[in-house]
mmCIF file of C-alpha atoms in Angstrom:
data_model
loop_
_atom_site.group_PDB
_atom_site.id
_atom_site.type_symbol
_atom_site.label_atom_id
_atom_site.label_comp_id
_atom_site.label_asym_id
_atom_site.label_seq_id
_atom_site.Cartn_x
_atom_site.Cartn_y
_atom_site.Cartn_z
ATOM 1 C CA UNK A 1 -153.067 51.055 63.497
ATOM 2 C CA UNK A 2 -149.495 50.319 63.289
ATOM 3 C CA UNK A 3 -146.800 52.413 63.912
ATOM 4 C CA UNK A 4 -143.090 52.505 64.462
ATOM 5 C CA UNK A 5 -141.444 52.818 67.549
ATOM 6 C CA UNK A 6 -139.143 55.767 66.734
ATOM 7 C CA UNK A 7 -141.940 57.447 65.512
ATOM 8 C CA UNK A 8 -143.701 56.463 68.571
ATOM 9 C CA UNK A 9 -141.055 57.654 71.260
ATOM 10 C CA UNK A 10 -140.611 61.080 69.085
ATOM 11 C CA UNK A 11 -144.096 61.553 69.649
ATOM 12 C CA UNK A 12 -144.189 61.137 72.883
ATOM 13 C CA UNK A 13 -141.331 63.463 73.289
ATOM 14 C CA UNK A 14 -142.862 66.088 71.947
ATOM 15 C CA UNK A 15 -145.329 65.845 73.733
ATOM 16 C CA UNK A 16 -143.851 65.960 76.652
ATOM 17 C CA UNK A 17 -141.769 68.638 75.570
ATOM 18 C CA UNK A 18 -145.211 70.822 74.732
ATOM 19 C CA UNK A 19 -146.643 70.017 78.292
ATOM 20 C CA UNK A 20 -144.103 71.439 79.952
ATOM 21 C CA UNK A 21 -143.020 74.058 78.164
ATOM 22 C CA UNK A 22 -146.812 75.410 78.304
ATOM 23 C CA UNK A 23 -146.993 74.329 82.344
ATOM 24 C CA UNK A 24 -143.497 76.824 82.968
ATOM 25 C CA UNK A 25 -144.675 79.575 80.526
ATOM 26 C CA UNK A 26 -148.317 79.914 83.046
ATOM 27 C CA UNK A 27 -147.674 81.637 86.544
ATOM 28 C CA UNK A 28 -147.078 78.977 89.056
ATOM 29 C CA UNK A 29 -150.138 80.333 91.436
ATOM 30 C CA UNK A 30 -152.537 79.622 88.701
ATOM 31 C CA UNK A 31 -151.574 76.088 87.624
ATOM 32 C CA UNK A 32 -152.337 74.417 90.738
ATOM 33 C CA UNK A 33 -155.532 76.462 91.908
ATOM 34 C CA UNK A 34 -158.212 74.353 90.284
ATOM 35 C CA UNK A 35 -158.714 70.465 88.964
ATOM 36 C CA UNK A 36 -157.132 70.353 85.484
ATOM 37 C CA UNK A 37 -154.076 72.219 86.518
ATOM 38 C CA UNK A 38 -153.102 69.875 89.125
ATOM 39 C CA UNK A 39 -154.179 67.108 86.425
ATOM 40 C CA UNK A 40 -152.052 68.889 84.485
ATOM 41 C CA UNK A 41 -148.605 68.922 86.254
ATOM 42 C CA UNK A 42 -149.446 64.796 87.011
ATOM 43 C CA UNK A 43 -150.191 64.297 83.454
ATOM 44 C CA UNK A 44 -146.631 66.005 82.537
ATOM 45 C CA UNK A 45 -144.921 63.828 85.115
ATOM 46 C CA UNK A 46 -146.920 60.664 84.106
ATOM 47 C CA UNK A 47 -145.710 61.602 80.245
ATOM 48 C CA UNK A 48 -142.130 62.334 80.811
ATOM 49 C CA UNK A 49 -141.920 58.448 83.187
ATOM 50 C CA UNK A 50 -143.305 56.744 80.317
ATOM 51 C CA UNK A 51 -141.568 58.168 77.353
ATOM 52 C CA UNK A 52 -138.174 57.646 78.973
ATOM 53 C CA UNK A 53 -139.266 53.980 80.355
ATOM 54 C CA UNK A 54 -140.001 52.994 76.687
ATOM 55 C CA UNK A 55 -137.087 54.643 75.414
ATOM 56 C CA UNK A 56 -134.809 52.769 77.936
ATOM 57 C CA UNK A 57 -136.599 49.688 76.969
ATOM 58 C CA UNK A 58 -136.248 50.083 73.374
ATOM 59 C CA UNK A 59 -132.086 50.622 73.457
ATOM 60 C CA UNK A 60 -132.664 47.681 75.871
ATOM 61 C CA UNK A 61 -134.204 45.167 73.415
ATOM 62 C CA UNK A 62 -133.764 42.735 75.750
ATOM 63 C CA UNK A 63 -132.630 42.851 79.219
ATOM 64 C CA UNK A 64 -133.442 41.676 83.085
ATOM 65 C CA UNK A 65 -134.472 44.219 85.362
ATOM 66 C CA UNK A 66 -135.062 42.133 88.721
ATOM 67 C CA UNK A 67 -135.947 39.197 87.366
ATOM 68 C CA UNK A 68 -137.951 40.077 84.566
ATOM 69 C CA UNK A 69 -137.292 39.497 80.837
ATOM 70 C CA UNK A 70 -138.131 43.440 79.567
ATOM 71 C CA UNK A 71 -138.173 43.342 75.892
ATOM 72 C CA UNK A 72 -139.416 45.852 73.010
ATOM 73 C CA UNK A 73 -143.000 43.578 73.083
ATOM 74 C CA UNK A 74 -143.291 45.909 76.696
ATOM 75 C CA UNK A 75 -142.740 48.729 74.442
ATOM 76 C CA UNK A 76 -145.951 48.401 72.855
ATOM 77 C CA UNK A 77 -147.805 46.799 75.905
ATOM 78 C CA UNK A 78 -147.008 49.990 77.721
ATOM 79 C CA UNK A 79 -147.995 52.147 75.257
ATOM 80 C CA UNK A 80 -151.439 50.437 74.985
ATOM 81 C CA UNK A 81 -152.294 50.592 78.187
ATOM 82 C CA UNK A 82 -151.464 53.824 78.845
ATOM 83 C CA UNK A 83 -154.002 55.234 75.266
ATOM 84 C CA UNK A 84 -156.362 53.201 77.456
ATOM 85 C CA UNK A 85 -155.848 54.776 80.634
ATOM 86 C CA UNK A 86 -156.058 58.147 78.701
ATOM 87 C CA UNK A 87 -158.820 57.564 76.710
ATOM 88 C CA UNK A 88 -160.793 56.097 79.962
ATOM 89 C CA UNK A 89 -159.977 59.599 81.712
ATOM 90 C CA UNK A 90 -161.413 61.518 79.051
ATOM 91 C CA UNK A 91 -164.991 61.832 80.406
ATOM 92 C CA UNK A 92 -164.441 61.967 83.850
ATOM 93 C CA UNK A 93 -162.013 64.479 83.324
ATOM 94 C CA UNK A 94 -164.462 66.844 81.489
ATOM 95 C CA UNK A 95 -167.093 66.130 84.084
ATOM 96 C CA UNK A 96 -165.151 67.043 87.261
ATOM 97 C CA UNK A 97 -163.869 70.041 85.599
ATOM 98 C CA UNK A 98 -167.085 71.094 84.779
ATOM 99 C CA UNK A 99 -167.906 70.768 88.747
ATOM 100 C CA UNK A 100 -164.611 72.323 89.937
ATOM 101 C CA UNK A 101 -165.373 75.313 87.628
ATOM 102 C CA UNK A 102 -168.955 75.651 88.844
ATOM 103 C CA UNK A 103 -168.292 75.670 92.475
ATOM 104 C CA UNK A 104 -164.780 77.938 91.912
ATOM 105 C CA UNK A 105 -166.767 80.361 89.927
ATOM 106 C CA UNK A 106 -169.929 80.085 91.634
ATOM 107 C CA UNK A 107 -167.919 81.410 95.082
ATOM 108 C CA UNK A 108 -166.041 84.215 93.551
ATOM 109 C CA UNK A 109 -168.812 85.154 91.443
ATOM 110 C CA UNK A 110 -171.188 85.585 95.372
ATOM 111 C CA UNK A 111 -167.544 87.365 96.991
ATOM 112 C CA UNK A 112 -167.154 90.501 97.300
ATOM 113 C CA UNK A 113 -163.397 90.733 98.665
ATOM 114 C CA UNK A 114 -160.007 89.078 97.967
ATOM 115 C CA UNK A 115 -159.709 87.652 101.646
ATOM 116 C CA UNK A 116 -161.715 84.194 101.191
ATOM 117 C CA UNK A 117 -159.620 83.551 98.161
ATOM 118 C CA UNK A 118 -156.245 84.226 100.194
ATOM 119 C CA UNK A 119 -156.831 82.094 103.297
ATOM 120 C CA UNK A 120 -158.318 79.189 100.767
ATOM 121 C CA UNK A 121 -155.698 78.058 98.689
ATOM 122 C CA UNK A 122 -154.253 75.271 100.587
ATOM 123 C CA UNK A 123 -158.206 74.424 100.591
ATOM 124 C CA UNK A 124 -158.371 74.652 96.769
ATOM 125 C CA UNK A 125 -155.510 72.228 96.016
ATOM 126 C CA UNK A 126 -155.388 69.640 98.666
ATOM 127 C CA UNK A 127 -158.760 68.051 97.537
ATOM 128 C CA UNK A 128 -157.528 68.802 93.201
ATOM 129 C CA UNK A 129 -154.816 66.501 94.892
ATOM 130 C CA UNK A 130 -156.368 64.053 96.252
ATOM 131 C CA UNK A 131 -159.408 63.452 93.003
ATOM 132 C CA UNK A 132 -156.890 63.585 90.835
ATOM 133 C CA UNK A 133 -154.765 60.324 92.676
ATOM 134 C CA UNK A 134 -158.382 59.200 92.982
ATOM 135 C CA UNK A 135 -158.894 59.365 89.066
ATOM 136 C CA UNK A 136 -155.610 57.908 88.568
ATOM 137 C CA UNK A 137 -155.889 54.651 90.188
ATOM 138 C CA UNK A 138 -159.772 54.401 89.054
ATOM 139 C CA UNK A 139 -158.991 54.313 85.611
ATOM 140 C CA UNK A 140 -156.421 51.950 85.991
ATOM 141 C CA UNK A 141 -158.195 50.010 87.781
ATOM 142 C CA UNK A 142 -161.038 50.174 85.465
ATOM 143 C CA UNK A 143 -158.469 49.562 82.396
ATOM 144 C CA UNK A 144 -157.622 46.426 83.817
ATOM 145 C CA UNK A 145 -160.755 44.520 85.423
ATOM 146 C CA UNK A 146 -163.882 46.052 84.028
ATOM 147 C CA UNK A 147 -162.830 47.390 80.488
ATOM 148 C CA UNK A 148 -162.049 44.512 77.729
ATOM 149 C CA UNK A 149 -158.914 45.590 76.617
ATOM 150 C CA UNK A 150 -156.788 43.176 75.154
ATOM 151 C CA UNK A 151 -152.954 44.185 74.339
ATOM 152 C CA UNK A 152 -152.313 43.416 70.054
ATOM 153 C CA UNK A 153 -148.719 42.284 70.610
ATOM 154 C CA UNK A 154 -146.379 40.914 67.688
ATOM 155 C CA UNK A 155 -144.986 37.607 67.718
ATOM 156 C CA UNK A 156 -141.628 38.821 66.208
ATOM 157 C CA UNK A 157 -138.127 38.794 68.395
ATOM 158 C CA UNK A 158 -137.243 41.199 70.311
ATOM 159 C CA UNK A 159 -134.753 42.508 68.028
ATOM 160 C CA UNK A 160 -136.610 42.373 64.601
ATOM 161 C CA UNK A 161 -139.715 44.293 66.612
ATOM 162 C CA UNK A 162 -140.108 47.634 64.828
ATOM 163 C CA UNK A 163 -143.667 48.840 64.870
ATOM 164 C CA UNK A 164 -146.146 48.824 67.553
ATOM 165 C CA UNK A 165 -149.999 48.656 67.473
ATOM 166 C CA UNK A 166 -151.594 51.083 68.767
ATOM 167 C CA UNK A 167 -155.565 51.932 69.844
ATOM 168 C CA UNK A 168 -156.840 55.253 69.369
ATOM 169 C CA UNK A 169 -159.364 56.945 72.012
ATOM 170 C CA UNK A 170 -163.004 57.149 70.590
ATOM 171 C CA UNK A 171 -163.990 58.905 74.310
ATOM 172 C CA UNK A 172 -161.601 61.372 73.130
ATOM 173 C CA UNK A 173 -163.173 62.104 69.759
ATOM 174 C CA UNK A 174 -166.601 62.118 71.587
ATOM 175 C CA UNK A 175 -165.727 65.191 73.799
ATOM 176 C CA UNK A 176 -164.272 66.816 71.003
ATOM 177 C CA UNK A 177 -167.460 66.609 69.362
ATOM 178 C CA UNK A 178 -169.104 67.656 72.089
ATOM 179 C CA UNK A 179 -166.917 71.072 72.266
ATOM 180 C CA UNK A 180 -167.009 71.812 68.887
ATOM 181 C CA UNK A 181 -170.571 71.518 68.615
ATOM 182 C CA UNK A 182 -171.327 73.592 71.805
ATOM 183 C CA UNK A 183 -169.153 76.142 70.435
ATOM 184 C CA UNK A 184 -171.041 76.320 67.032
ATOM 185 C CA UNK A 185 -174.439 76.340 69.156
ATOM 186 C CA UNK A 186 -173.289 79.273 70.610
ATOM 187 C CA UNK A 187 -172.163 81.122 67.689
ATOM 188 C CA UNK A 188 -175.392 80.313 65.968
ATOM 189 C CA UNK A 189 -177.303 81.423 69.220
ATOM 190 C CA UNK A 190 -175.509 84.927 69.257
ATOM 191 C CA UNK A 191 -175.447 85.619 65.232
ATOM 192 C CA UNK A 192 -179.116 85.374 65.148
ATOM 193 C CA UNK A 193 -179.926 87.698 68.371
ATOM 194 C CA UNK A 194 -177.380 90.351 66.989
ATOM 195 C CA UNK A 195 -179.399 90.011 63.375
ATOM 196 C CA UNK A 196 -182.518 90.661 65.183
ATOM 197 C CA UNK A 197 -180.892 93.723 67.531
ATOM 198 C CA UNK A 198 -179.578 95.245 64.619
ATOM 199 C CA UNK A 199 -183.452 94.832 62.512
ATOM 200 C CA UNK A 200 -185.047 96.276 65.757
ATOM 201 C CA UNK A 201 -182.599 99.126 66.340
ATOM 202 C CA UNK A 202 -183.281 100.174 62.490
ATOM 203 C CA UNK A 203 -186.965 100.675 62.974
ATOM 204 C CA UNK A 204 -187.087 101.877 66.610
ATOM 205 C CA UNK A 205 -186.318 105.665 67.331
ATOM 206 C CA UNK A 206 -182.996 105.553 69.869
ATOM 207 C CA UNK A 207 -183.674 105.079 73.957
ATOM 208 C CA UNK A 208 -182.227 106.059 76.705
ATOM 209 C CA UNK A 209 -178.959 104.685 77.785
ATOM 210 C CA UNK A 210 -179.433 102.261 80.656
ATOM 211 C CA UNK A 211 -178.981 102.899 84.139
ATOM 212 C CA UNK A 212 -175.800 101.573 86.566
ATOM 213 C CA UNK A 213 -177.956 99.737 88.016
ATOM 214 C CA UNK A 214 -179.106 97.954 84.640
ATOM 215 C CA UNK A 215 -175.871 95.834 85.185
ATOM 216 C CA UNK A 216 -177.668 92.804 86.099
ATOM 217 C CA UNK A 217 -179.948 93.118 83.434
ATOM 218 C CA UNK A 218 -177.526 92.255 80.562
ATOM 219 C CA UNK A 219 -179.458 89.660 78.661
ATOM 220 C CA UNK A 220 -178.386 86.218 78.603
ATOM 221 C CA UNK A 221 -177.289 86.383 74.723
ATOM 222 C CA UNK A 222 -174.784 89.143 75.434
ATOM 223 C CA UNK A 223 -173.064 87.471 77.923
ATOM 224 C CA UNK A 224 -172.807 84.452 75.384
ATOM 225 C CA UNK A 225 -171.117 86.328 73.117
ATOM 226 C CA UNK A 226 -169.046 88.216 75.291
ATOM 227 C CA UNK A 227 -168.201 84.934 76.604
ATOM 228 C CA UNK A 228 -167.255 83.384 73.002
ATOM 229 C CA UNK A 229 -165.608 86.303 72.022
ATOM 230 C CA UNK A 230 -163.040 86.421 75.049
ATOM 231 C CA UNK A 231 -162.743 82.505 74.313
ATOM 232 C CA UNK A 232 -162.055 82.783 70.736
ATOM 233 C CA UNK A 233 -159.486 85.796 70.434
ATOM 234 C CA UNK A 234 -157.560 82.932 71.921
ATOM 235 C CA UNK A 235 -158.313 79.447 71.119
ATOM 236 C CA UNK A 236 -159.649 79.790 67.574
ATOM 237 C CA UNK A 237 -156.355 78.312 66.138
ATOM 238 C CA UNK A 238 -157.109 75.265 68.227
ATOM 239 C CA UNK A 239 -160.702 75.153 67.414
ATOM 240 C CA UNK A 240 -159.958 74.854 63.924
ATOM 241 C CA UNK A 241 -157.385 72.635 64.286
ATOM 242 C CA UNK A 242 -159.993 70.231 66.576
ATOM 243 C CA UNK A 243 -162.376 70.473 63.922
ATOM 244 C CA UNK A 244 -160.078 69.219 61.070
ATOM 245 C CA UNK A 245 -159.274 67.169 62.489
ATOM 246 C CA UNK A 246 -162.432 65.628 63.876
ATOM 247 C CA UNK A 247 -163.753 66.061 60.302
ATOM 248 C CA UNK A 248 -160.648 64.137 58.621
ATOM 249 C CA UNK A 249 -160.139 60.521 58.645
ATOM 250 C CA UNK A 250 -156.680 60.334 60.590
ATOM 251 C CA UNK A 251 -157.391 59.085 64.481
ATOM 252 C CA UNK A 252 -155.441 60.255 66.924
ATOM 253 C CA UNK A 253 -153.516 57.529 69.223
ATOM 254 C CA UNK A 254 -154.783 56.903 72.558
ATOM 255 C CA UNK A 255 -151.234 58.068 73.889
ATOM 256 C CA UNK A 256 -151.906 61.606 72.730
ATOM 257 C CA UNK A 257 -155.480 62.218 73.247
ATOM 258 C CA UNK A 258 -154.833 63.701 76.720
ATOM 259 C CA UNK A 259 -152.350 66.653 77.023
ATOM 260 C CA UNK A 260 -151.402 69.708 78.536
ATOM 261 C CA UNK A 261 -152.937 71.911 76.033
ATOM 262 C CA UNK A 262 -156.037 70.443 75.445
ATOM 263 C CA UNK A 263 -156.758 70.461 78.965
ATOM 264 C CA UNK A 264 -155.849 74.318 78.901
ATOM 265 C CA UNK A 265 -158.631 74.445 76.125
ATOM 266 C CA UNK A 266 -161.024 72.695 77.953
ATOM 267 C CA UNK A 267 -160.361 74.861 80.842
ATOM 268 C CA UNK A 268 -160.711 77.902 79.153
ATOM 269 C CA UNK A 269 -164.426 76.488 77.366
ATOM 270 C CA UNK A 270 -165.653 75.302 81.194
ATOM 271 C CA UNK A 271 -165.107 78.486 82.325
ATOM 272 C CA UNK A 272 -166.990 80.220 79.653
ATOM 273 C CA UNK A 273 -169.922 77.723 80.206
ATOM 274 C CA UNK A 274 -170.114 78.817 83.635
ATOM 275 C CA UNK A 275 -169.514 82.427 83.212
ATOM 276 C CA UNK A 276 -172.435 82.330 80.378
ATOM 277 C CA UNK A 277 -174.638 79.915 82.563
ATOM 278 C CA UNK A 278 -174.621 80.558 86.343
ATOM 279 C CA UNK A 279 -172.653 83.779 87.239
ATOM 280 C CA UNK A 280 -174.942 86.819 87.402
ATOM 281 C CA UNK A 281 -173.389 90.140 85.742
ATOM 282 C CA UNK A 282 -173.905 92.335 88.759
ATOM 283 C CA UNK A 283 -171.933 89.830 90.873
ATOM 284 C CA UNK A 284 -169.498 89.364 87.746
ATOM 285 C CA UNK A 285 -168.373 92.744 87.970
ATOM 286 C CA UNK A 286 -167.933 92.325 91.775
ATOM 287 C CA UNK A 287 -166.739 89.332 92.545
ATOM 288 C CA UNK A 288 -164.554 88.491 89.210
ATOM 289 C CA UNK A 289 -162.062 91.678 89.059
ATOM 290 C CA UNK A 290 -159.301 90.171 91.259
ATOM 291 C CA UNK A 291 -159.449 86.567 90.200
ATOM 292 C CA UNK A 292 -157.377 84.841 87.920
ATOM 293 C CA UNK A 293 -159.203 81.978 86.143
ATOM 294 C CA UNK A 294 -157.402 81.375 83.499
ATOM 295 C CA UNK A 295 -153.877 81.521 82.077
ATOM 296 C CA UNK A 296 -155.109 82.216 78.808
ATOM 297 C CA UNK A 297 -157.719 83.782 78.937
ATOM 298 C CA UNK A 298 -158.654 87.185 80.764
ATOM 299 C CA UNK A 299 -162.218 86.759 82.289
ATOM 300 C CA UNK A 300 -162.144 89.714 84.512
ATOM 301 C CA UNK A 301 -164.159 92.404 84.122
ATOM 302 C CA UNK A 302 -165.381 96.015 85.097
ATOM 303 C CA UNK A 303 -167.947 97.078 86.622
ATOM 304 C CA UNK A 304 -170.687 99.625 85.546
ATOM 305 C CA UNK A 305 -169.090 102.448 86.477
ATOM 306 C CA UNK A 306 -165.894 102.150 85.677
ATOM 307 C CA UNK A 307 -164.171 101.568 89.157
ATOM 308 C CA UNK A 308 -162.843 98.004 88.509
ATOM 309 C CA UNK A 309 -161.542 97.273 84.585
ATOM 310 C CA UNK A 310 -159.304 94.554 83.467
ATOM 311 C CA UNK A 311 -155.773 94.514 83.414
ATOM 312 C CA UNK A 312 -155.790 93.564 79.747
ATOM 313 C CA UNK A 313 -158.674 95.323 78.363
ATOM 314 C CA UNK A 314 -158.328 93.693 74.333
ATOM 315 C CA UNK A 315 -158.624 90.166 75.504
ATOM 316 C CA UNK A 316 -160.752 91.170 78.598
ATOM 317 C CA UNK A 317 -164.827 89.093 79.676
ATOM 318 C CA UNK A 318 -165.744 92.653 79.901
ATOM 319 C CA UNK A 319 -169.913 93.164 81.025
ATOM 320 C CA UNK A 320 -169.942 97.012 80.777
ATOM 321 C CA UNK A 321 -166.734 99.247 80.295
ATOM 322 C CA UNK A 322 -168.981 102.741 80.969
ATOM 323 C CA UNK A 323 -172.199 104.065 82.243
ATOM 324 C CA UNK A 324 -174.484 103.280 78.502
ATOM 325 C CA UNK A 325 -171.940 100.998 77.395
ATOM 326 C CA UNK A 326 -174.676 97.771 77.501
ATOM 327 C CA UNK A 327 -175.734 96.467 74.123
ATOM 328 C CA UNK A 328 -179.644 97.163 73.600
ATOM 329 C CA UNK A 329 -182.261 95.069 73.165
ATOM 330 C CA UNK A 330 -185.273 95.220 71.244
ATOM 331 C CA UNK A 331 -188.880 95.208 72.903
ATOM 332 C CA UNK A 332 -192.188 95.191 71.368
ATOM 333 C CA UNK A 333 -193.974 98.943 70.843
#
C-alpha cells in the first residue's frame, strides 16, 4: 500500500515517542532482566536511528554523503527493509521469549530465597545481550539472502517523490492470531469449569475448608483463571484493540508491527502461560513473592497462610490469600 512520507515519518515518531516513554515510565531493574526487555531498549534505539535517518534524508532530497547519491527513493528503500526485518523477527521473537520465560520462571518458581536472584543478574542480561545482537544480524541477514524481498521503488525524481510503498507483516498478524485465540481458549476453558463448580456446589451439602497444605492442590483451571484475570485487569484495552483490529481489513505496516508495547503484552501473556503451565502453586507461593516479573503486571503471590501477600493485592496472581480461601471443586458422591 502506498503511503506518504510525512505521514510515514509522523508515524514513526510516534512510535518512537510511545517506546520510550513506556521504557522510562518501567523501573530500570526490570527492563533489562529478561529477553524482550533488552529487545526492547534495542528496538527503541533501532526506531529512533531510523526515523531521524529518513527524516534527514527526506529535507535532503538529494544530497552526497561520502560518495553516495542519498535521495528520497532511500526513504522508502529503508523503510521496506526495515517492515521486513520486523516482520522476520516476529516469530523468533515470540519463541525465545517463550524460552526465557520458562527457564526465568521455572528457577524462581524451585527458589526458595532472594540470594540466587541477587548474585545472577549480570548472568541474566549478558546472554539477553548477546541473542538479541544474534537475532539482529540473523534477520538481516535472512532479509537479504534467503527471503525474496524485492524493494517497490518509484521511478519519479527525487523531488516530485511523495509517497512510499510500503509491505505490511503477515508474521505479525499470525502471532496476533495466535494470542488472541489462546486467550479466548482460556476464557472458554475457565467459564465452563466455574459453570460446572457453581452446578456441583448447588447440589452438594458444604465441605470442609481445605487444609494449608492443600496449596499444591489448586486445580489446574483455577490457576488459569487466576492467571487471565491478573492478565486482563491490565491488558484488556489492548486485547480489544488487537482483535479489531485483526478482525478489520486495515493491515498494519511492517514498520510498526514490532514495538515497545506489544512486546510488553507479549511479555505479560508468556508469563501467564508459564505461570498456568509449569509453575506448581506450592512453589508459587514460595518462590514468586520477591520477584518482579513484570512491569505491568503483579504476579506475586501469598502463600497459604498468609505470611507472604502481594504488594498490590487488586491486581495481584494471588493462589490463596487465607487458610479456606481455595476455590472448591466438585467430586463425584
Amino acid at each position: 500500500m502506498n503511503v506518504s512520507i510525512p505521514c510515514l515519518l509522523l508515524a514513526l515518531g510516534g512510535k518512537c515517542l510511545l517506546n520510550w516513554a513506556l521504557l522510562l515510565s518501567q523501573k530500570k531493574r526490570r527492563v533489562c532482566r529478561s529477553f524482550l526487555g533488552v529487545l526492547g531498549v534495542s528496538l527503541a534505539l533501532v526506531d529512533t536511528v531510523l526515523t531521524l535517518t529518513l527524516a534527514a534524508l527526506h529535507v535532503q532530497a538529494d544530497g552526497r554523503l561520502l560518495g553516495l547519491r542519498l535521495t528520497r527513493h532511500h526513504v522508502c528503500l529503508l523503510a521496506q527493509i526495515a517492515g521486513q526485518v520486523y516482520g522476520t523477527l516476529q516469530w523468533p521473537v515470540a519463541v525465545l521469549g517463550l524460552l526465557d520465560r520458562y527457564v526465568a520462571l521455572s528457577g524462581r518458581c524451585t527458589s526458595t530465597t532472594t540470594t540466587t536472584y541477587t548474585t545472577s543478574r549480570v548472568g541474566e542480561v549478558v546472554p539477553a545481550l548477546l541473542v538479541t545482537a544474534l537475532l539482529w544480524y540473523a534477520a538481516t541477514l535472512y532479509v537479504f539472502l534467503l527471503s525474496d524481498f524485492r524493494p517497490v521503488l518509484g521511478e519519479e525524481p527525487p523531488y516530485q517523490l511523495h509517497q512510499c510503498w510500503v509491505f505490511h507483516s503477515s508474521q505479525g498478524l499470525q502471532v496476533g492470531t495466535l494470542v488472541v485465540l489462546a486467550v479466548a481458549c482460556a476464557l472458554v476453558y475457565s467459564h465452563t469449569e466455574s459453570g460446572r463448580t457453581a452446578g456441583c456446589r448447588g447440589s452438594q451439602p458444604p465441605r470442609d475448608p481445605p487444609r494449608e497444605t492443600d496449596a499444591g492442590d489448586v486445580s489446574r483451571r483455577d490457576i488459569v483463571r487466576q492467571a487471565l484475570t491478573t492478565l486482563l485487569r491490565t491488558w484488556a484495552p489492548f486485547l480489544v484493540l488487537l482483535a479489531v483490529l485483526l478482525l478489520s481489513p486495515v493491515r498494519i505496516p511492517g514498520y510498526l508491527s514490532l514495538n515497545v508495547p506489544w512486546l510488553c503484552f507479549l511479555n505479560s501473556v508468556l508469563t501467564a502461560v508459564i505461570l498456568s503451565a509449569s509453575c506448581p502453586a506450592s512453589r508459587r507461593a514460595q518462590g514468586l513473592a520477591a520477584f518482579p516479573l513484570d512491569s505491568f503486571c503483579d504476579w506475586r503471590v501469598g502463600s497459604a497462610t498468609g505470611d507472604m501477600t502481594s504488594s498490590n493485592p487488586q491486581t495481584s496472581f494471588t493462589v490463596a490469600d487465607k487458610k479456606g480461601s481455595f476455590p472448591d471443586r466438585c467430586t463425584a458422591s
